[in-house]
Structure formats: C-alpha cells, structure tokens
XYZ file of C-alpha atoms in Angstrom:
503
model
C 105.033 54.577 139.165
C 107.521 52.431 138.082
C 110.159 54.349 136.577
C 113.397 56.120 137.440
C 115.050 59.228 135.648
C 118.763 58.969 136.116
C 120.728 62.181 135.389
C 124.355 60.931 134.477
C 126.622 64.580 134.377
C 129.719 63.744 132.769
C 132.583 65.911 131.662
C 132.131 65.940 128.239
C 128.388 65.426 127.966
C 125.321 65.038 129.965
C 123.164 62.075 129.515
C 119.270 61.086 130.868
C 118.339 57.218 131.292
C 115.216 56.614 132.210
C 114.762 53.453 133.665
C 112.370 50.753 134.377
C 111.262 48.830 137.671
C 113.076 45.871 136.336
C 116.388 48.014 135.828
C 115.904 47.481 132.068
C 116.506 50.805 129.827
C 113.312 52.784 128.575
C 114.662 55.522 126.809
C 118.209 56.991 126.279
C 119.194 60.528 125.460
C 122.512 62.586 125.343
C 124.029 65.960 124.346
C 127.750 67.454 124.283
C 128.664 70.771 125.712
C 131.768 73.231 124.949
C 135.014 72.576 126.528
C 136.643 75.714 127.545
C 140.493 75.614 127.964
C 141.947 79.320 128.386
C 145.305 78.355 129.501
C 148.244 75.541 130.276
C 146.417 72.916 132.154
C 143.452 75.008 132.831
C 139.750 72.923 131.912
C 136.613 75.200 132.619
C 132.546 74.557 131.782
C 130.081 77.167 131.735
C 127.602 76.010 134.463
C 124.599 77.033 131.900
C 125.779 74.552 130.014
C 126.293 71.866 132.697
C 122.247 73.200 133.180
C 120.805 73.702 129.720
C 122.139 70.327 128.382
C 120.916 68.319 131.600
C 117.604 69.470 131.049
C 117.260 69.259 127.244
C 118.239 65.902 127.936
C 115.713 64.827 130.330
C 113.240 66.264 128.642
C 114.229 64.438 125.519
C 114.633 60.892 127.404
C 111.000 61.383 129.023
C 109.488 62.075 125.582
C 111.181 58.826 123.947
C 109.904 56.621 126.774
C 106.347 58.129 126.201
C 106.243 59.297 129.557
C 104.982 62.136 132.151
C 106.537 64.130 134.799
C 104.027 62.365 137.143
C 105.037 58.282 135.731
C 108.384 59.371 137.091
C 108.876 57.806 140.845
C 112.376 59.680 141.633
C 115.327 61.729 139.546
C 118.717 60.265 140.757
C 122.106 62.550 139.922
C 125.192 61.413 139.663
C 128.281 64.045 138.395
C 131.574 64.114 137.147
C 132.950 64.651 140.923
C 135.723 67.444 141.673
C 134.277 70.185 139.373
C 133.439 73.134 141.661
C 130.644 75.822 140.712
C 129.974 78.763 142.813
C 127.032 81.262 142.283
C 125.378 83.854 144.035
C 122.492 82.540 146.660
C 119.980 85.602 145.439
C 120.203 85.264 141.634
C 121.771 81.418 140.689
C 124.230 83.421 138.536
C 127.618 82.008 138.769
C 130.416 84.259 139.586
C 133.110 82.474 137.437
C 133.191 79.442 135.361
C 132.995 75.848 136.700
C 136.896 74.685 137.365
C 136.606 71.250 135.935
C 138.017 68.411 138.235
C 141.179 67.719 135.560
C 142.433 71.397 136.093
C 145.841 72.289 138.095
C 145.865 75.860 138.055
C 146.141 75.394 142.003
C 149.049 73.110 141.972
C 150.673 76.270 143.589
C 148.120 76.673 146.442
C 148.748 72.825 146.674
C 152.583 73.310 146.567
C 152.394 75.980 149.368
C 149.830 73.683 151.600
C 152.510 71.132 151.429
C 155.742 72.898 152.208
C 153.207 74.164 155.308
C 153.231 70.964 156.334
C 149.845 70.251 156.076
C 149.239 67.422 153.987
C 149.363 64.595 156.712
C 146.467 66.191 158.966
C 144.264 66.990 155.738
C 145.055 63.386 154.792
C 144.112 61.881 157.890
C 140.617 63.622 158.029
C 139.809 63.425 154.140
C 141.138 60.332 153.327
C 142.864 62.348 149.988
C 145.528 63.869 149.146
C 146.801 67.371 148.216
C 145.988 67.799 144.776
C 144.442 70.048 142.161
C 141.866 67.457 141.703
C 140.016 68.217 144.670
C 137.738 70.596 145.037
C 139.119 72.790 148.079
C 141.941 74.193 146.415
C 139.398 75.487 143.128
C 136.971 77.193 145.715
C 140.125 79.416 147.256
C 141.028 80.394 143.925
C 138.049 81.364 143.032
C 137.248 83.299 146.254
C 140.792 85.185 145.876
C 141.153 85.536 142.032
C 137.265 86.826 141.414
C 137.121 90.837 142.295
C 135.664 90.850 145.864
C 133.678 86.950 145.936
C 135.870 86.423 149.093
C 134.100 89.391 150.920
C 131.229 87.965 149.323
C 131.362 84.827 150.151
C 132.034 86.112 154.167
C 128.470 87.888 154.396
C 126.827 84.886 153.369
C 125.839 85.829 149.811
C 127.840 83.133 147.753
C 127.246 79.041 147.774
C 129.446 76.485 146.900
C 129.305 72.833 145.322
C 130.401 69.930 142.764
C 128.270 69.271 139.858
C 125.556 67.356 141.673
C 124.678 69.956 144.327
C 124.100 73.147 141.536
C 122.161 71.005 139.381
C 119.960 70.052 142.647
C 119.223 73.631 143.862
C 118.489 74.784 139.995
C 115.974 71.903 139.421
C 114.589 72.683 142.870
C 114.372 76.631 141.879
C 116.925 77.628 144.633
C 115.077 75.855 147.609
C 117.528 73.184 148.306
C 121.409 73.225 149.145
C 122.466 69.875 149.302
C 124.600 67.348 148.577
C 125.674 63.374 149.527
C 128.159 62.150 151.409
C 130.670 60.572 148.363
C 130.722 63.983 146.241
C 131.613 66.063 149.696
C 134.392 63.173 150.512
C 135.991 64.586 147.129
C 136.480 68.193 148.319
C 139.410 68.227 150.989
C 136.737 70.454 153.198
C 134.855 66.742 154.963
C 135.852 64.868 157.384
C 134.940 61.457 156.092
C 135.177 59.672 159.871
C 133.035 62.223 161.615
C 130.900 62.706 158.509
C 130.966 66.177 158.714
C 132.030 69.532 157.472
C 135.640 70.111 159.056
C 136.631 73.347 160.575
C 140.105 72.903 160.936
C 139.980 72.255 157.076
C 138.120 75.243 156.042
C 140.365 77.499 157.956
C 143.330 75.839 155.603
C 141.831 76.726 152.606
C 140.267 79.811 154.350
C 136.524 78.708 153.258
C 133.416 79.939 154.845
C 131.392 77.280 155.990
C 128.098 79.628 154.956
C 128.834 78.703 151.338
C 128.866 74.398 152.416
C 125.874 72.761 151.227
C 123.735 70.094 153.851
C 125.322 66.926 153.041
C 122.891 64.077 153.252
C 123.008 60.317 152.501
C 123.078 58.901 149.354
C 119.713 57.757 148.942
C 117.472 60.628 150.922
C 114.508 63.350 150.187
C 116.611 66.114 148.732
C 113.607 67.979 147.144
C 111.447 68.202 144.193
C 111.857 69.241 140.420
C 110.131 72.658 139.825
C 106.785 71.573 137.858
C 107.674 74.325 134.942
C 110.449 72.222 134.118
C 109.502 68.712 133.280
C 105.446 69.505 133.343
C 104.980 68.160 137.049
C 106.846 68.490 140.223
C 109.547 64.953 140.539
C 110.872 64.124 143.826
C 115.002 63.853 143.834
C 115.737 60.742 145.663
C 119.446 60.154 145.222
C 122.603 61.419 144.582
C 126.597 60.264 144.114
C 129.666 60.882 142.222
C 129.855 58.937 139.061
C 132.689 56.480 140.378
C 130.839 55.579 143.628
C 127.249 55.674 141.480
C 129.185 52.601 139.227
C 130.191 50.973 142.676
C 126.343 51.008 143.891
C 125.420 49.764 139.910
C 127.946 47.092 139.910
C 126.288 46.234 142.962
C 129.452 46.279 144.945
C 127.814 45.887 148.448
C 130.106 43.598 150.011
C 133.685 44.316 151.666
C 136.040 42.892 149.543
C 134.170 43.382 146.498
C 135.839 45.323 143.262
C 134.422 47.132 140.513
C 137.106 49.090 137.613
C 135.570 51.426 135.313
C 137.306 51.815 132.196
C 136.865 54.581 130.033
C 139.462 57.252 129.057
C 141.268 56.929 132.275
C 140.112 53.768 134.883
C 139.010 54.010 138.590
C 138.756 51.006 140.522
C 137.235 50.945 144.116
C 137.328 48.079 146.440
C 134.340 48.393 149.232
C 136.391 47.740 152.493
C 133.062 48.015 154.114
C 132.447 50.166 157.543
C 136.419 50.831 157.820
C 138.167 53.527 156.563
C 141.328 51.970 155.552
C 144.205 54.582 155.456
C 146.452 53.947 152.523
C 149.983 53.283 152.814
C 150.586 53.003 148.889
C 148.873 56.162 147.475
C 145.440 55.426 147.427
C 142.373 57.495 148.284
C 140.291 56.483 151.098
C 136.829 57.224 150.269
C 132.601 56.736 151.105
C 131.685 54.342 148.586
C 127.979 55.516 149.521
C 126.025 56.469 153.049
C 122.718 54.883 153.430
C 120.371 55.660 156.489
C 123.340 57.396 158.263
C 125.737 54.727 157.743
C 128.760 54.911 155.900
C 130.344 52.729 153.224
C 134.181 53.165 152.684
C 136.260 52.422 149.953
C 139.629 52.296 148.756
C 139.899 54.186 145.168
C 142.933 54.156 142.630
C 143.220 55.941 139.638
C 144.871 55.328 136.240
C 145.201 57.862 133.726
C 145.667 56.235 130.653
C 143.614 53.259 129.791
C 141.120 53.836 126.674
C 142.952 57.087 125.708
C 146.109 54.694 125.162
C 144.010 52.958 122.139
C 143.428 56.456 120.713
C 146.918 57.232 120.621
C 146.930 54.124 118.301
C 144.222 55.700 116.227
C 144.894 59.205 116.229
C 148.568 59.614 117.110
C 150.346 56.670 114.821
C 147.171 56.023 112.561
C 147.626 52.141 113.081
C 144.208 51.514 113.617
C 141.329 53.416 112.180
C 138.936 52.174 115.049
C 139.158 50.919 118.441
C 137.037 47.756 118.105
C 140.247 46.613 115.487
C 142.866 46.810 118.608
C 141.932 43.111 120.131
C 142.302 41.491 116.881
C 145.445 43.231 115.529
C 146.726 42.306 119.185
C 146.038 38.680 118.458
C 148.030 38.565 115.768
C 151.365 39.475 117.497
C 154.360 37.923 117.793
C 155.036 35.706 121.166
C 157.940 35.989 121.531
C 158.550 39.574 121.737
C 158.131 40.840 125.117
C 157.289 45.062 124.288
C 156.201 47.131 127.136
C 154.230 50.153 126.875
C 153.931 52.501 130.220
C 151.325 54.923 128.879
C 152.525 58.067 131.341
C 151.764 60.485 128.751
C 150.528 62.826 131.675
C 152.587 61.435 134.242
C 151.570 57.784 136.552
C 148.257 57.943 138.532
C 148.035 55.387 141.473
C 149.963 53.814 143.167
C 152.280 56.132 141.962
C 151.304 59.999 141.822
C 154.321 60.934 139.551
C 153.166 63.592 137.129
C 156.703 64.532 136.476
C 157.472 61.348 134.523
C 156.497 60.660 130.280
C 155.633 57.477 128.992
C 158.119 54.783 127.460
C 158.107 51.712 125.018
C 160.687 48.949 126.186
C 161.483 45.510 124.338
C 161.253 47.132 120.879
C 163.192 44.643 118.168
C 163.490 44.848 114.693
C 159.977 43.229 114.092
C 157.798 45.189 115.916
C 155.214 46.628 114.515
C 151.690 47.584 114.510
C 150.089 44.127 116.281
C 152.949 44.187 118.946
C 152.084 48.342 119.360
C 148.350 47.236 120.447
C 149.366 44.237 121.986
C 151.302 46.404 124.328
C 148.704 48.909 124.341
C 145.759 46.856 125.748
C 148.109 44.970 128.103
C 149.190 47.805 129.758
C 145.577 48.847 130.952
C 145.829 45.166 132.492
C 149.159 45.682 134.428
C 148.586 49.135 135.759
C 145.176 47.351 137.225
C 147.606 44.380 138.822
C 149.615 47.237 139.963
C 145.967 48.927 141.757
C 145.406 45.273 143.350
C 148.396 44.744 144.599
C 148.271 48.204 146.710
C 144.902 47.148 147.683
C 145.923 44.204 149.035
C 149.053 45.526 150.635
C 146.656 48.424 152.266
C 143.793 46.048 153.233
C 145.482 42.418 154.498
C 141.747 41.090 154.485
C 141.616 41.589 150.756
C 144.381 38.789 150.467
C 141.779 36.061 151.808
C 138.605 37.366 150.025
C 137.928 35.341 147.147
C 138.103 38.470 144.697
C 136.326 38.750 141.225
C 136.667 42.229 139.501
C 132.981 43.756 138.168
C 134.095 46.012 134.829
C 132.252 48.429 133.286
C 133.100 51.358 130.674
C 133.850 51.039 127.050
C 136.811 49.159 126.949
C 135.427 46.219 128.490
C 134.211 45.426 124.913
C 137.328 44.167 124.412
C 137.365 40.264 124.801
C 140.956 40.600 124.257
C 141.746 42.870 126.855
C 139.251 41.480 129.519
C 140.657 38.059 129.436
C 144.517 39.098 129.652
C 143.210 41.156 132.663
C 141.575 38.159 134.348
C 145.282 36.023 133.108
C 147.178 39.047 135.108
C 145.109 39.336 137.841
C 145.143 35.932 138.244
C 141.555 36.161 139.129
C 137.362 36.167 137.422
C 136.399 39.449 136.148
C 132.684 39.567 135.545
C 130.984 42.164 132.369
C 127.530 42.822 133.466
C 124.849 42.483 131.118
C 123.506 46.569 131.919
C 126.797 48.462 130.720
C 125.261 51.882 132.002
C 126.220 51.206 135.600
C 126.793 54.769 136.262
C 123.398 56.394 135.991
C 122.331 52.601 136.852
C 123.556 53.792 140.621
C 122.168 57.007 140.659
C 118.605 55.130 139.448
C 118.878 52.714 142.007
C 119.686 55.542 144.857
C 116.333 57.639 143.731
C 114.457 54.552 143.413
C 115.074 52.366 146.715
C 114.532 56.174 148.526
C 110.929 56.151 146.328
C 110.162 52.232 146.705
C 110.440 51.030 143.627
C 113.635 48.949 144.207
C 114.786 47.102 147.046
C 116.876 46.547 149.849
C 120.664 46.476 148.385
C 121.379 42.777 149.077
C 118.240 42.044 146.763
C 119.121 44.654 144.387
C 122.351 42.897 144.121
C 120.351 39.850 143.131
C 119.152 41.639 140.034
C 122.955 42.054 138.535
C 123.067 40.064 135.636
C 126.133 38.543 134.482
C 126.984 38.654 130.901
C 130.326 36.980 130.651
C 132.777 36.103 132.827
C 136.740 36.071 131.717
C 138.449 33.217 133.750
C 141.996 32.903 134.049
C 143.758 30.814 131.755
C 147.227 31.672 132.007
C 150.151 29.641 133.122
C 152.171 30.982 136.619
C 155.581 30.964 134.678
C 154.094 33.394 131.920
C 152.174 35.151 134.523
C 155.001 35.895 136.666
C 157.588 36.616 133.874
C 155.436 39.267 132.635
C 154.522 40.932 135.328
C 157.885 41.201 136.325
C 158.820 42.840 133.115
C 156.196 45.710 133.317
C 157.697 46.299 136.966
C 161.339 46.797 135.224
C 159.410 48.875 132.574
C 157.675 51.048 135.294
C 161.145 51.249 137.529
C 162.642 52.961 134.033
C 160.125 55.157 133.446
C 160.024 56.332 136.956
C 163.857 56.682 136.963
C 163.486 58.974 134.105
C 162.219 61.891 136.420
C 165.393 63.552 136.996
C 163.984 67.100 136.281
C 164.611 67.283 132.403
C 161.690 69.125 131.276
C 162.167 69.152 127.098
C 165.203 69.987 124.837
C-alpha cells in the first residue's frame, strides 16, 4: 500500500489529497461549508459541517484515484488550528457551535486575564500570548455562556478540542481522544517545555482537565477509521495544525530554515530546532512538530493582510478584475514614485499586535494610479515579511549567521512579480516548490513515515523539488531606501492609534 489520504480542514472548506508513494498527487477533491457570523467579530462553524464535508470529501478523492479503503496505508489530518469544538462524551453531539480561531468575542476574558496580571506566566509556559485567537479563552466561554456545560464539563461528561482532535474521535466512532503536540501548543492550556497539559493554566481559565484530549506526537498510532465509513477500517497515522503541517511539507527540518505561507493572511515559521526561543519582538514560540517524543520548536509570525490586500484591488476599487493581472499592472508603474501601502485594515499582526490601528497609503502624487495601487499592494506583502525576519533575527542571534533561503507556498506565490521583490527585500533566495499543496503534503508525510511508506525526514527532505528559485537582484542603495520608507510608513500608521474610533 502505497498511498496516503491527507485530510486538509481549512476554514472555509475541507479538502482530501490522496497521495502517492512518490509524493505525487492521485486524486484531488474539495467542498465549501457555511460561514456563520451572528455578531461583531463573532466567526462560528457547525461541527456537522466541519464532519459531513470532510467525509464527502474523502470519499470523493478515494473514488477519483480508483482506490479502496484497504490501498490506503494511513489518513493524516491537519486543521485550521485555534477553532475549539466541544461535545458531549456519550452522544458526539456538540453543545454549541465551533468558535472559529478568527473570533474575539473573548477579548474581554483576555482583557481581564491581563489587568490580572497574568499574561507573563501564561507566556512563559505557552510560548503565546493573550489573545482571542487561542483556544483557552473560547473553551471558558463556552463552559460559562452554555446553560449548565460548566457543571457538565466538572462530572466528566463534556470533551474538548481543535479541529483535528473531533474529526479523530468521529472517524474513530468515539474510541479515541487525541491530539498532537503543535495543535495543543495553540490553546494557552500546554506547557510547550514540559510537553504537557498545565495545571496552573487550567485553573486560569478554570478548565477541567477531564475534557483535555491525550496529546501525542505528530506522527503516532492515533486509531483507525470506522470501516462503515470509507468501506474498510484506515489506520490514522498523523496529525498537525495546517501552519506546522506546511513547515513539515516544505521540508523545513533544519534550525534556521524558513518557510512563509501566503494565502489570505501569511504565517512564516523559522525551525529554531530543539530550543524554545522566547520572543522579545512579539512572536509566538511554538512546536513546529514532535516526532518519537522529541520536540521541534519554532518561531511563528503572523501577517494579516497579504492576498486579501490584492482583493481589495479587485473587489474594493475594481482596478483589477483578477488577481493573476496584479504583477503585470505592477510592472508597468512609475519608478519614480515611491507609494506605500500598510494594509492594517484589521489592525498590524506581528511584530506588531496593534489591532487598534487602520491602514494608510503614503507617497500618493498626482500620477498615481492603478499600476502604482498594485505596485504598492504586492510590495507590501514583501516588507511586512522583512519586517517578520528582522524580529527573527533579533529573537534568534544564530539566525544572523545561517545562510537563510525562504521556502513559499500558498497562492500568492504565483506571482513572479511579487516573489522576486521579496527575494530583492529580503536580500536573500526564496525557493517555490514544485508540490504547491504543502499543507496536506505534511499531514501525508506524518501518516505515511508512521505507516512506512516514506522515510526518515532528512531523506524526505531529499524528495522536495525545487521549481524556481527568485534570487536577489536588487541594488543596496534601492534596497535600503525602500525599506526605510515602509518603516516611516509603518511609524505613521502606528502613530495614528490615538483612540479615535470613527466620526
């Protein structure tokens, strides 16, 4: 058996891969689910949805590759990470809505934590900060805000986890609760340097450890599929949130190595190796995977805006009418105008965490117009990555000596445009791999090394296939003349928070 099914469980969809011993794609498939938004800043899924569309789309991908439940060596999951589902242990029903992993209704319960002073011990065991994002602050609301799941929850009757771990115990008909080490690093509830569930943390955010899954490496036994669903039991092999599942697919396996996903938003992570590096420039600290009890770190920064800043072009000023026309309509724009976009339409991610601020053009003239608008639009994706380096380097000194090249993956790296004034910025190779899918790529490669069809990671990493690489080609003056514009660009904007709220 030679084949992998990858479960990729995004946000907005969920998608199947199944995929061969030679990491080449069999079969594809992928379905949408509702979005459910019932207030302000509030993003919810119904978990049957999360479930329904997951398994529709396995089914589907197994059927276009031709294949069996039994020519299936190993499922591997990986999950949009943060989003928090809890259900009852005796009947799988869910007692309220999965809070998505964009949602702040607990910036209060965040807020509060803070002014308790607690944010520099959670930090220190977590690696994170306090934030809605996480998922500790979504399980107390639930517990308090759902008529009597706290008292629930205390007799043992209630379970808790992110994406990865409900979809496990459903496909395993309620046999195993489990999940890996990167999606419990992303809950504020696990200490990432003991590698275990904290109980100073639970008390915080007054959780009952009865609800915790087992948290297990990366690439382990977690169980098998029920045989009603896919026509044959399928061991699960591997699990990891989606960022640290495009880490593993980039193969990303040596300290110092960096891999930036760009879709609507862009994560990079930089593998620091077996050192938890504690940030000093708002970073996360993170497992970049655990494999056979040994764990991986990684430093993480997050941008907000990245591809959603080229559909502001298209949707909000109609300039474009696809994204694919941005790099050439960029090519055509004036040199010498020097326009800055900061794209904070919902605030500045890393290294700043300012979701107070809006975003800004600077450097308009009289002849700007639509090529200077992309121009400034692509760019900026490229400086608020310099500005993710540099904090990388600043937090991790032997990042300065490694001899850096950046692995991209997501949909904007399509963009020949954009990829090479990245590598011009960065001053530095960035590498587009020939498999684009690295996500579920990870997951695949998790199952499969667990189930023996792929190998050790430094030979896995000998299978990553370069498709192009984007060499820097820009002169020092330039370099350093535009970079320190977008700093006097991002000093405005961040100047601008001085509480004004709207007319």
């Amino acid at each position: 058996m030679s084949f992998v099914l990858a479960i990729d469980q995004g946000t907005t969809s969920s998608r199947a891969i199944v995929f061969r011993g030679d990491i080449s794609i069999a079969a594809m498939a992928q379905q949408e689910f509702p979005q459910h938004f019932p207030a302000s800043g509030w993003v919810e899924h119904e978990p049957e949805d999360i479930w329904t569309s997951t398994v529709m789309t396995c089914r589907d991908a197994l059927e276009k590759a031709g294949l069996k439940a039994k020519d299936i060596a190993a499922i591997g999951i990986t999950n949009q990470r943060e989003t928090t589902v809890v259900w009852d242990r005796a009947t799988g029903q869910a007692v309220h809505r999965a809070i998505v992993w964009q949602d702040r209704r607990t910036a209060d319960i965040c807020a509060q934590l803070k002014a308790e002073g607690c944010e520099p011990e959670i930090s220190k065991r977590t690696g994170l900060i306090i934030d809605p994002y996480f998922s500790g602050t979504k399980v107390a609301w639930i517990l308090d805000q759902v008529p009597g799941a706290r008292a629930r929850a205390e007799r043992g009757e209630l379970l808790f986890g992110t994406v990865d771990c409900y979809l496990l115990w459903r496909l395993t008909g309620g046999k195993v609760h489990a999940t890996d080490a990167t999606n419990a690093s992303r809950t504020l509830l696990f200490n990432i340097h003991t590698g275990e569930w904290d109980d100073e943390l639970l008390k915080i955010l007054r959780v009952p450890r009865s609800m915790l899954p087992e948290v297990k490496d990366s690439s382990a036994k977690f169980g098998e599929s029920v045989p009603e669903l896919f026509g044959g039991a399928i061991p699960i092999a591997g699990i990891a949130g989606d960022q640290q599942a495009a880490t593993i697919g980039q193969a990303c396996f040596t300290p110092g190595m960096i891999k930036s996903t760009y879709g609507t938003g862009c994560f990079a992570l930089l593998n620091t190796g077996s050192t938890p590096v504690a940030s000093k420039n708002k970073l996360l600290t993170t497992i970049a995977y655990q494999l056979r009890g040994k764990r991986t770190y990684a430093l993480e920064g997050s941008i907000f805006v990245a591809g959603s800043a080229v559909q502001w072009l298209r949707d909000g000023l109609g300039i474009i009418k696809e994204a694919a026309e941005t790099g050439p309509l960029a090519d055509q724009s004036d040199s010498t105008q020097s326009v800055y976009l900061v794209p904070a339409f919902v605030g500045m991610g890393a290294p700043h965490w300012n979701p107070n601020v809006r975003g800004a053009l600077f450097g308009l003239t009289r002849n700007t117009g639509p090529a200077e608008l992309a121009h400034a639009a692509l760019e900026s994706v490229c400086y608020q990555t310099f500005d993710l380096w540099q904090a990388m380097r600043a937090d991790w000194p032997e990042a300065k000596a490694a001899n850096i090249v950046l692995r991209v993956d997501g949909g904007m790296t399509v963009s020949d445009w954009t990829m090479q004034r990245l590598a011009d910025l960065l001053n530095a190779p960035v590498d587009r791999p020939m498999i684009q899918e690295t996500t579920a790529l990870g997951a695949a490669y998790l199952a499969g090394l667990e189930a023996g069809v792929y190998p050790e990671p430094a030979k896995f990493a000998d299978n990553w296939r370069l498709e192009r690489r984007f060499k820097p080609n820009m002169s020092n003056a330039t370099r350093e003349r535009k970079l320190k514009g977008w700093a006097r660009a991002v000093r405005g904007v961040l100047a601008s928070d001085g509480g004004d709220r709207g007319w």
